[in-house]
Coordinates of C-alpha atoms in Angstrom, one line a residue:
W1 CA 0.0 0.0 0.0
V2 CA 3.1 2.3 -0.3
G3 CA 2.3 5.3 -2.4
Q4 CA -1.5 4.7 -2.2
P5 CA -3.8 7.4 -0.8
I6 CA -5.6 6.7 2.5
N7 CA -8.7 8.7 3.4
I8 CA -9.0 9.9 7.0
G9 CA -12.6 10.7 7.8
I10 CA -15.7 9.8 9.7
A11 CA -17.2 7.9 6.7
E12 CA -20.4 9.9 7.0
S13 CA -21.8 12.3 4.5
I14 CA -22.7 15.8 5.6
S15 CA -24.0 18.6 3.4
I16 CA -22.2 21.9 3.0
N17 CA -25.3 23.5 4.6
E18 CA -25.1 21.2 7.6
L19 CA -21.4 22.0 7.9
A20 CA -22.0 25.7 7.6
M21 CA -24.8 25.6 10.3
T22 CA -22.5 23.7 12.6
L23 CA -19.8 26.3 12.2
V24 CA -22.3 29.1 12.8
N25 CA -23.6 27.4 15.9
L26 CA -20.0 27.0 17.3
V27 CA -19.2 30.6 16.9
H28 CA -22.5 31.4 18.7
G29 CA -24.4 32.7 15.5
K30 CA -22.0 35.6 14.9
H31 CA -22.2 34.9 11.1
R32 CA -24.9 34.4 8.5
I33 CA -25.0 31.7 5.9
H34 CA -25.4 33.1 2.3
H35 CA -26.8 30.6 -0.2
L36 CA -25.8 31.0 -3.8
P37 CA -26.7 28.9 -6.9
S38 CA -24.5 26.0 -7.5
R39 CA -21.7 26.3 -10.0
F40 CA -20.5 24.0 -12.9
G41 CA -18.2 21.3 -11.3
D42 CA -19.4 21.7 -7.8
V43 CA -19.3 18.4 -5.8
E44 CA -22.8 17.3 -4.9
H45 CA -21.9 14.4 -2.7
S46 CA -18.8 13.3 -1.0
C47 CA -18.0 10.8 1.8
A48 CA -14.6 9.6 2.7
D49 CA -14.0 5.8 2.6
N50 CA -11.8 5.1 5.6
H51 CA -11.7 1.4 5.0
K52 CA -8.0 1.4 4.1
A53 CA -7.2 3.4 7.2
R54 CA -9.1 1.0 9.4
V55 CA -7.6 -2.1 7.9
Q56 CA -4.0 -1.2 7.2
L57 CA -3.4 1.3 10.0
G58 CA -5.8 0.1 12.7
W59 CA -7.2 3.6 12.8
S60 CA -10.7 4.6 13.5
P61 CA -12.4 8.1 14.2
Q62 CA -12.1 9.2 17.8
V63 CA -13.5 12.6 17.5
T64 CA -17.0 13.7 16.1
L65 CA -17.0 16.3 13.3
R66 CA -18.5 18.8 15.7
N67 CA -16.0 18.3 18.4
G68 CA -13.2 18.4 15.9
L69 CA -14.4 21.7 14.6
K70 CA -14.7 23.1 18.1
E71 CA -11.1 22.1 18.8
L72 CA -9.9 23.6 15.7
L73 CA -11.8 26.9 16.3
D74 CA -10.4 27.0 19.9
Q75 CA -6.8 26.6 18.6
V76 CA -7.3 29.3 15.9
Q77 CA -8.6 31.7 18.7
I78 CA -5.5 30.9 20.8
Q79 CA -3.3 31.7 17.8
I80 CA -5.1 34.9 17.0
Q81 CA -4.7 36.1 20.6
R82 CA -0.9 35.6 20.7
P83 CA 1.2 38.7 20.4

């Protein structure tokens, strides 16, 4: 499996709208979601197949998407506040 890509993800599908709503909720509604028409080439559905990671690496998701996003936003806030 050397040189082959391995997907790391929760193997669950989520819409861009759901992702945006989750982010807005995590920042306490300080932003609004603007809906625009789809563009040519936009990906309509995507879901990471983490089978290789599970089998070859013994990896499995340990953090939910929401909790991972919260941790990321917390770290960004820390970095912004540093002098």
